[in-house]
PDB file of C-alpha atoms in Angstrom:
ATOM      1  CA  SER A   1     -14.983   6.271  -6.894  1.00  0.00           C
ATOM      2  CA  GLN A   2     -11.398   7.892  -6.028  1.00  0.00           C
ATOM      3  CA  THR A   3      -8.480   8.245  -8.341  1.00  0.00           C
ATOM      4  CA  ILE A   4      -4.508   8.618  -7.923  1.00  0.00           C
ATOM      5  CA  HIS A   5      -2.416  10.550 -10.610  1.00  0.00           C
ATOM      6  CA  GLN A   6       1.058  10.101 -10.760  1.00  0.00           C
ATOM      7  CA  TRP A   7       3.488  11.412 -13.751  1.00  0.00           C
ATOM      8  CA  PRO A   8       5.922  10.468 -14.853  1.00  0.00           C
ATOM      9  CA  ALA A   9       5.529   6.996 -14.945  1.00  0.00           C
ATOM     10  CA  THR A  10      10.248   6.476 -15.196  1.00  0.00           C
ATOM     11  CA  LEU A  11      12.131   9.184 -14.784  1.00  0.00           C
ATOM     12  CA  VAL A  12      15.942   8.469 -14.742  1.00  0.00           C
ATOM     13  CA  GLN A  13      17.725  11.442 -13.049  1.00  0.00           C
ATOM     14  CA  PRO A  14      21.110  12.505 -12.459  1.00  0.00           C
ATOM     15  CA  VAL A  15      23.395  12.708  -9.107  1.00  0.00           C
ATOM     16  CA  GLY A  16      22.862  16.235  -7.821  1.00  0.00           C
ATOM     17  CA  SER A  17      19.848  17.304  -9.942  1.00  0.00           C
ATOM     18  CA  PRO A  18      16.327  18.526  -8.656  1.00  0.00           C
ATOM     19  CA  LEU A  19      13.496  16.569  -8.144  1.00  0.00           C
ATOM     20  CA  SER A  20       9.427  17.068  -8.731  1.00  0.00           C
ATOM     21  CA  LEU A  21       6.438  14.185  -8.864  1.00  0.00           C
ATOM     22  CA  GLU A  22       3.321  15.147  -8.609  1.00  0.00           C
ATOM     23  CA  CYS A  23       0.157  13.545  -8.014  1.00  0.00           C
ATOM     24  CA  THR A  24      -3.129  14.361  -7.729  1.00  0.00           C
ATOM     25  CA  VAL A  25      -6.532  12.801  -6.745  1.00  0.00           C
ATOM     26  CA  GLU A  26      -9.756  13.291  -8.204  1.00  0.00           C
ATOM     27  CA  GLY A  27     -13.107  12.458  -7.302  1.00  0.00           C
ATOM     28  CA  THR A  28     -12.999  13.146  -3.948  1.00  0.00           C
ATOM     29  CA  SER A  29     -12.139  15.718  -1.456  1.00  0.00           C
ATOM     30  CA  ASN A  30     -10.611  16.412   1.504  1.00  0.00           C
ATOM     31  CA  PRO A  31      -8.133  13.299   1.274  1.00  0.00           C
ATOM     32  CA  ASN A  32      -5.515  12.004   3.262  1.00  0.00           C
ATOM     33  CA  LEU A  33      -2.344  11.870   1.304  1.00  0.00           C
ATOM     34  CA  TYR A  34       0.685   9.890   1.621  1.00  0.00           C
ATOM     35  CA  TRP A  35       4.317   8.966  -0.092  1.00  0.00           C
ATOM     36  CA  TYR A  36       5.550   5.991  -0.218  1.00  0.00           C
ATOM     37  CA  ARG A  37       8.720   4.957  -1.624  1.00  0.00           C
ATOM     38  CA  GLN A  38       8.995   1.366  -2.524  1.00  0.00           C
ATOM     39  CA  ALA A  39      13.339  -0.646  -3.533  1.00  0.00           C
ATOM     40  CA  ALA A  40      13.247  -3.857  -5.446  1.00  0.00           C
ATOM     41  CA  GLY A  41      11.579  -6.658  -4.598  1.00  0.00           C
ATOM     42  CA  ARG A  42      10.948  -4.853  -0.888  1.00  0.00           C
ATOM     43  CA  GLY A  43       7.710  -3.668   1.324  1.00  0.00           C
ATOM     44  CA  LEU A  44       6.517   0.053   1.441  1.00  0.00           C
ATOM     45  CA  GLN A  45       8.141   2.379   3.350  1.00  0.00           C
ATOM     46  CA  LEU A  46       6.440   5.817   4.417  1.00  0.00           C
ATOM     47  CA  LEU A  47       7.877   8.895   3.508  1.00  0.00           C
ATOM     48  CA  PHE A  48       5.577  11.039   3.909  1.00  0.00           C
ATOM     49  CA  TYR A  49       1.790  11.798   5.009  1.00  0.00           C
ATOM     50  CA  SER A  50      -0.615  15.575   4.746  1.00  0.00           C
ATOM     51  CA  VAL A  51      -4.247  15.026   6.555  1.00  0.00           C
ATOM     52  CA  GLY A  52      -4.946  18.608   5.241  1.00  0.00           C
ATOM     53  CA  ILE A  53      -3.309  21.662   3.061  1.00  0.00           C
ATOM     54  CA  GLY A  54       0.144  22.947   4.309  1.00  0.00           C
ATOM     55  CA  GLN A  55       0.144  20.147   6.573  1.00  0.00           C
ATOM     56  CA  ILE A  56       2.760  17.637   6.114  1.00  0.00           C
ATOM     57  CA  SER A  57       4.388  15.231   8.650  1.00  0.00           C
ATOM     58  CA  SER A  58       7.453  13.396   8.120  1.00  0.00           C
ATOM     59  CA  GLU A  59       8.403   9.550   8.267  1.00  0.00           C
ATOM     60  CA  VAL A  60      11.866   9.308   7.475  1.00  0.00           C
ATOM     61  CA  PRO A  61      14.488  12.109   7.862  1.00  0.00           C
ATOM     62  CA  GLN A  62      16.053  12.480   3.865  1.00  0.00           C
ATOM     63  CA  ASN A  63      16.865  14.050   1.483  1.00  0.00           C
ATOM     64  CA  LEU A  64      13.523  14.490   0.453  1.00  0.00           C
ATOM     65  CA  SER A  65      10.392  17.282   0.957  1.00  0.00           C
ATOM     66  CA  ALA A  66       6.639  17.339   0.582  1.00  0.00           C
ATOM     67  CA  SER A  67       4.175  19.732   0.365  1.00  0.00           C
ATOM     68  CA  ARG A  68       0.894  20.152  -0.473  1.00  0.00           C
ATOM     69  CA  PRO A  69      -0.439  23.203  -2.084  1.00  0.00           C
ATOM     70  CA  GLN A  70      -3.989  22.039  -2.741  1.00  0.00           C
ATOM     71  CA  ASP A  71      -6.841  20.063  -1.570  1.00  0.00           C
ATOM     72  CA  ARG A  72      -6.193  16.983  -3.893  1.00  0.00           C
ATOM     73  CA  GLN A  73      -2.360  17.512  -4.726  1.00  0.00           C
ATOM     74  CA  PHE A  74       0.328  16.313  -3.179  1.00  0.00           C
ATOM     75  CA  ILE A  75       4.271  17.145  -4.432  1.00  0.00           C
ATOM     76  CA  LEU A  76       7.842  15.308  -3.239  1.00  0.00           C
ATOM     77  CA  SER A  77      10.560  17.458  -4.060  1.00  0.00           C
ATOM     78  CA  SER A  78      14.298  17.133  -3.517  1.00  0.00           C
ATOM     79  CA  LYS A  79      17.005  19.780  -4.323  1.00  0.00           C
ATOM     80  CA  LYS A  80      19.628  17.433  -5.198  1.00  0.00           C
ATOM     81  CA  LEU A  81      19.303  13.870  -5.705  1.00  0.00           C
ATOM     82  CA  LEU A  82      21.217  11.105  -4.824  1.00  0.00           C
ATOM     83  CA  LEU A  83      22.076   7.823  -5.998  1.00  0.00           C
ATOM     84  CA  SER A  84      19.970   5.946  -3.060  1.00  0.00           C
ATOM     85  CA  ASP A  85      17.040   7.963  -3.619  1.00  0.00           C
ATOM     86  CA  SER A  86      16.147   5.541  -6.480  1.00  0.00           C
ATOM     87  CA  GLY A  87      13.869   3.708  -6.405  1.00  0.00           C
ATOM     88  CA  PHE A  88       9.533   3.474  -7.173  1.00  0.00           C
ATOM     89  CA  TYR A  89       7.342   5.846  -5.453  1.00  0.00           C
ATOM     90  CA  LEU A  90       4.071   5.600  -4.473  1.00  0.00           C
ATOM     91  CA  CYS A  91       1.587   8.064  -4.018  1.00  0.00           C
ATOM     92  CA  ALA A  92      -2.118   6.660  -2.100  1.00  0.00           C
ATOM     93  CA  GLY A  93      -4.500   8.112  -0.625  1.00  0.00           C
ATOM     94  CA  SER A  94      -7.651   7.455   2.652  1.00  0.00           C
ATOM     95  CA  GLN A  95     -10.361   8.480   3.505  1.00  0.00           C
ATOM     96  CA  TRP A  96      -9.805   8.165   7.362  1.00  0.00           C
ATOM     97  CA  PRO A  97     -11.137   7.939   9.647  1.00  0.00           C
ATOM     98  CA  LEU A  98     -14.070   7.607   7.645  1.00  0.00           C
ATOM     99  CA  GLY A  99     -13.731   4.934   4.459  1.00  0.00           C
ATOM    100  CA  ARG A 100     -12.022   1.988   3.980  1.00  0.00           C
ATOM    101  CA  GLU A 101      -8.840   1.057   2.547  1.00  0.00           C
ATOM    102  CA  GLN A 102      -6.586   3.268   1.201  1.00  0.00           C
ATOM    103  CA  TYR A 103      -6.162   3.953  -2.995  1.00  0.00           C
ATOM    104  CA  PHE A 104      -3.032   3.983  -4.891  1.00  0.00           C
ATOM    105  CA  GLY A 105      -1.892   5.303  -7.973  1.00  0.00           C
ATOM    106  CA  PRO A 106       0.515   3.873 -10.453  1.00  0.00           C
ATOM    107  CA  GLY A 107       3.265   4.994  -9.395  1.00  0.00           C
ATOM    108  CA  THR A 108       6.962   6.588 -10.351  1.00  0.00           C
ATOM    109  CA  ARG A 109      10.233   4.174 -11.123  1.00  0.00           C
ATOM    110  CA  LEU A 110      12.755   6.982 -10.852  1.00  0.00           C
ATOM    111  CA  THR A 111      16.386   5.771 -11.565  1.00  0.00           C
ATOM    112  CA  VAL A 112      19.645   8.381 -10.511  1.00  0.00           C
ATOM    113  CA  THR A 113      22.261   7.457 -12.199  1.00  0.00           C
TER     114      THR A 113
ATOM    115  CA  ALA B   1       2.325  -0.250  18.511  1.00  0.00           C
ATOM    116  CA  GLN B   2       0.658  -1.843  15.087  1.00  0.00           C
ATOM    117  CA  LYS B   3       2.750  -5.020  13.704  1.00  0.00           C
ATOM    118  CA  ILE B   4       1.665  -7.114  10.227  1.00  0.00           C
ATOM    119  CA  THR B   5       4.019 -10.385   9.799  1.00  0.00           C
ATOM    120  CA  GLN B   6       3.849 -12.268   6.910  1.00  0.00           C
ATOM    121  CA  THR B   7       6.278 -15.203   7.453  1.00  0.00           C
ATOM    122  CA  GLN B   8       5.788 -16.556   3.873  1.00  0.00           C
ATOM    123  CA  PRO B   9       8.591 -14.746   1.434  1.00  0.00           C
ATOM    124  CA  GLY B  10       7.309 -16.113  -1.542  1.00  0.00           C
ATOM    125  CA  MET B  11       4.671 -19.366  -2.296  1.00  0.00           C
ATOM    126  CA  PHE B  12       4.104 -21.372  -5.158  1.00  0.00           C
ATOM    127  CA  VAL B  13       0.689 -23.175  -6.430  1.00  0.00           C
ATOM    128  CA  GLN B  14      -0.580 -24.779  -9.488  1.00  0.00           C
ATOM    129  CA  GLU B  15      -3.390 -23.060 -11.731  1.00  0.00           C
ATOM    130  CA  LYS B  16      -6.475 -23.767 -10.565  1.00  0.00           C
ATOM    131  CA  GLU B  17      -5.948 -24.979  -6.906  1.00  0.00           C
ATOM    132  CA  ALA B  18      -6.595 -22.426  -4.119  1.00  0.00           C
ATOM    133  CA  VAL B  19      -4.156 -20.992  -2.452  1.00  0.00           C
ATOM    134  CA  THR B  20      -3.817 -19.396   1.557  1.00  0.00           C
ATOM    135  CA  LEU B  21      -1.161 -16.348   2.083  1.00  0.00           C
ATOM    136  CA  ASP B  22      -0.413 -16.151   5.605  1.00  0.00           C
ATOM    137  CA  CYS B  23      -0.859 -12.902   7.697  1.00  0.00           C
ATOM    138  CA  THR B  24      -0.718 -11.980  11.508  1.00  0.00           C
ATOM    139  CA  TYR B  25      -1.153  -8.585  12.969  1.00  0.00           C
ATOM    140  CA  ASP B  26      -1.050  -7.010  16.037  1.00  0.00           C
ATOM    141  CA  THR B  27      -2.809  -4.011  18.126  1.00  0.00           C
ATOM    142  CA  SER B  28      -3.861  -3.263  21.434  1.00  0.00           C
ATOM    143  CA  ASP B  29      -6.406  -0.996  19.948  1.00  0.00           C
ATOM    144  CA  PRO B  30     -10.133  -2.859  19.376  1.00  0.00           C
ATOM    145  CA  SER B  31     -10.999  -1.341  16.321  1.00  0.00           C
ATOM    146  CA  TYR B  32      -9.143  -1.900  13.415  1.00  0.00           C
ATOM    147  CA  GLY B  33      -9.533  -2.913  10.069  1.00  0.00           C
ATOM    148  CA  LEU B  34      -7.278  -5.378   7.928  1.00  0.00           C
ATOM    149  CA  PHE B  35      -6.542  -5.128   4.125  1.00  0.00           C
ATOM    150  CA  TRP B  36      -5.595  -7.359   1.190  1.00  0.00           C
ATOM    151  CA  TYR B  37      -3.403  -5.500  -1.458  1.00  0.00           C
ATOM    152  CA  LYS B  38      -1.471  -6.968  -5.008  1.00  0.00           C
ATOM    153  CA  GLN B  39       1.279  -5.640  -6.820  1.00  0.00           C
ATOM    154  CA  PRO B  40       2.042  -6.818  -9.852  1.00  0.00           C
ATOM    155  CA  SER B  41       5.325  -6.509 -11.835  1.00  0.00           C
ATOM    156  CA  SER B  42       3.786  -3.435 -13.142  1.00  0.00           C
ATOM    157  CA  GLY B  43       4.377  -1.405  -9.435  1.00  0.00           C
ATOM    158  CA  GLU B  44       0.305  -0.643  -8.752  1.00  0.00           C
ATOM    159  CA  MET B  45      -1.432  -1.737  -5.802  1.00  0.00           C
ATOM    160  CA  ILE B  46      -4.426  -2.918  -6.022  1.00  0.00           C
ATOM    161  CA  PHE B  47      -6.582  -2.976  -3.017  1.00  0.00           C
ATOM    162  CA  LEU B  48      -8.191  -6.643  -2.801  1.00  0.00           C
ATOM    163  CA  ILE B  49     -10.165  -7.329   0.320  1.00  0.00           C
ATOM    164  CA  TYR B  50     -10.644  -5.492   3.693  1.00  0.00           C
ATOM    165  CA  GLN B  51     -11.872  -7.169   7.077  1.00  0.00           C
ATOM    166  CA  GLY B  52     -13.324  -4.803   9.689  1.00  0.00           C
ATOM    167  CA  SER B  53     -12.668  -5.471  13.389  1.00  0.00           C
ATOM    168  CA  TYR B  54     -16.015  -5.733  14.673  1.00  0.00           C
ATOM    169  CA  ASP B  55     -17.493  -7.245  10.965  1.00  0.00           C
ATOM    170  CA  GLN B  56     -19.456 -11.511  12.423  1.00  0.00           C
ATOM    171  CA  GLN B  57     -18.697 -12.354   8.964  1.00  0.00           C
ATOM    172  CA  ASN B  58     -15.240 -13.498   7.280  1.00  0.00           C
ATOM    173  CA  ALA B  59     -15.037 -11.100   4.134  1.00  0.00           C
ATOM    174  CA  THR B  60     -14.887 -12.588   0.855  1.00  0.00           C
ATOM    175  CA  GLU B  61     -14.825 -10.909  -2.722  1.00  0.00           C
ATOM    176  CA  GLY B  62     -15.502 -12.978  -5.901  1.00  0.00           C
ATOM    177  CA  ARG B  63     -12.464 -15.562  -5.846  1.00  0.00           C
ATOM    178  CA  TYR B  64     -10.220 -13.574  -2.567  1.00  0.00           C
ATOM    179  CA  SER B  65     -11.691 -14.882   1.175  1.00  0.00           C
ATOM    180  CA  LEU B  66     -10.524 -13.483   3.884  1.00  0.00           C
ATOM    181  CA  ASN B  67     -10.011 -15.828   6.640  1.00  0.00           C
ATOM    182  CA  PHE B  68     -10.655 -13.816  10.012  1.00  0.00           C
ATOM    183  CA  GLN B  69      -9.770 -15.493  13.419  1.00  0.00           C
ATOM    184  CA  LYS B  70      -9.364 -12.712  15.908  1.00  0.00           C
ATOM    185  CA  ALA B  71      -8.629 -14.550  19.033  1.00  0.00           C
ATOM    186  CA  ARG B  72      -5.446 -15.759  16.947  1.00  0.00           C
ATOM    187  CA  LYS B  73      -5.226 -12.394  15.346  1.00  0.00           C
ATOM    188  CA  SER B  74      -4.516 -13.875  11.920  1.00  0.00           C
ATOM    189  CA  ALA B  75      -5.861 -12.316   8.443  1.00  0.00           C
ATOM    190  CA  ASN B  76      -5.394 -15.116   5.617  1.00  0.00           C
ATOM    191  CA  LEU B  77      -5.985 -14.525   2.673  1.00  0.00           C
ATOM    192  CA  VAL B  78      -7.268 -17.929   0.334  1.00  0.00           C
ATOM    193  CA  ILE B  79      -7.512 -16.873  -3.718  1.00  0.00           C
ATOM    194  CA  SER B  80      -9.790 -19.652  -5.155  1.00  0.00           C
ATOM    195  CA  ALA B  81      -9.046 -21.301  -8.204  1.00  0.00           C
ATOM    196  CA  SER B  82      -5.816 -19.901  -8.475  1.00  0.00           C
ATOM    197  CA  GLN B  83      -5.262 -18.032 -12.679  1.00  0.00           C
ATOM    198  CA  LEU B  84      -2.187 -17.256 -14.412  1.00  0.00           C
ATOM    199  CA  GLY B  85      -2.498 -13.556 -13.681  1.00  0.00           C
ATOM    200  CA  ASP B  86      -2.420 -14.122  -9.664  1.00  0.00           C
ATOM    201  CA  SER B  87       1.090 -14.187  -9.800  1.00  0.00           C
ATOM    202  CA  ALA B  88       2.206 -11.358  -8.095  1.00  0.00           C
ATOM    203  CA  MET B  89       3.225  -9.674  -4.619  1.00  0.00           C
ATOM    204  CA  TYR B  90       0.920  -9.560  -1.808  1.00  0.00           C
ATOM    205  CA  PHE B  91       0.669  -7.284   1.089  1.00  0.00           C
ATOM    206  CA  CYS B  92      -1.192  -7.668   4.267  1.00  0.00           C
ATOM    207  CA  ALA B  93      -1.973  -4.170   5.799  1.00  0.00           C
ATOM    208  CA  MET B  94      -3.591  -2.928   9.145  1.00  0.00           C
ATOM    209  CA  SER B  95      -4.978   0.376  10.236  1.00  0.00           C
ATOM    210  CA  SER B  96      -6.570   0.695  13.986  1.00  0.00           C
ATOM    211  CA  GLY B  97      -8.365   2.926  16.007  1.00  0.00           C
ATOM    212  CA  GLY B  98      -8.238   6.766  14.583  1.00  0.00           C
ATOM    213  CA  SER B  99      -4.203   5.677  13.084  1.00  0.00           C
ATOM    214  CA  TYR B 100      -4.171   7.787   9.580  1.00  0.00           C
ATOM    215  CA  ILE B 101      -0.746   5.585   9.046  1.00  0.00           C
ATOM    216  CA  PRO B 102      -1.784   1.998   7.731  1.00  0.00           C
ATOM    217  CA  THR B 103       1.000  -1.276   8.636  1.00  0.00           C
ATOM    218  CA  PHE B 104       2.424  -3.033   5.827  1.00  0.00           C
ATOM    219  CA  GLY B 105       3.728  -6.514   5.721  1.00  0.00           C
ATOM    220  CA  ARG B 106       6.802  -7.266   4.194  1.00  0.00           C
ATOM    221  CA  GLY B 107       4.649  -9.413   1.531  1.00  0.00           C
ATOM    222  CA  THR B 108       4.499 -12.939  -0.560  1.00  0.00           C
ATOM    223  CA  SER B 109       5.528 -13.484  -4.062  1.00  0.00           C
ATOM    224  CA  LEU B 110       2.957 -16.085  -5.308  1.00  0.00           C
ATOM    225  CA  ILE B 111       3.654 -17.617  -8.647  1.00  0.00           C
ATOM    226  CA  VAL B 112       1.215 -19.309 -10.023  1.00  0.00           C
ATOM    227  CA  HIS B 113       1.968 -22.255 -12.358  1.00  0.00           C
ATOM    228  CA  PRO B 114      -0.041 -23.499 -15.700  1.00  0.00           C
TER     229      PRO B 114
END
């Protein structure tokens, strides 16, 4: 079965500092990968998704970027964090159009101060 | 376009009782999948149950069942014999056709009382 690893679990960063969140997938190859953000008590906002190495689609224009340097690695970055970047970041994978559900990592709680 | 609607922001249930969480969907694609996820306070998204649009029978996974009414475009989650550990946010989601992008509902907060 597929497993998503994310780190760190929590992160506190000052405004204007850079960000790098890493997500790796275990147990499958060629997954579709996703970055979501969730504000406290809210639903999931899709930020980026990728169907292959170097292929990134952005769903929301913002202060963030994503990269997929390897098949099972997905990185979320920012050059300068804003207060509004605070939230819970989830990495997910899927095998669509084959496979069924998305599988999620444990998430990273980011607080920008 | 696909759409998921969860109209219950919060639900309460007594321990050991059954509870139904509502979900309606909309899509013009005849091929789609419906999912339910549980998100406890720790934040991880836990997959619960899946229903395909061509599945003839309602999906069941242990204490979870999906009441799939295709004509009404509803996919309600039924949790039988609620436990304190069922207290969490529950999200309904769908993927349709060849889309790689799922649509999530806003979620329902379930609190199980002892």
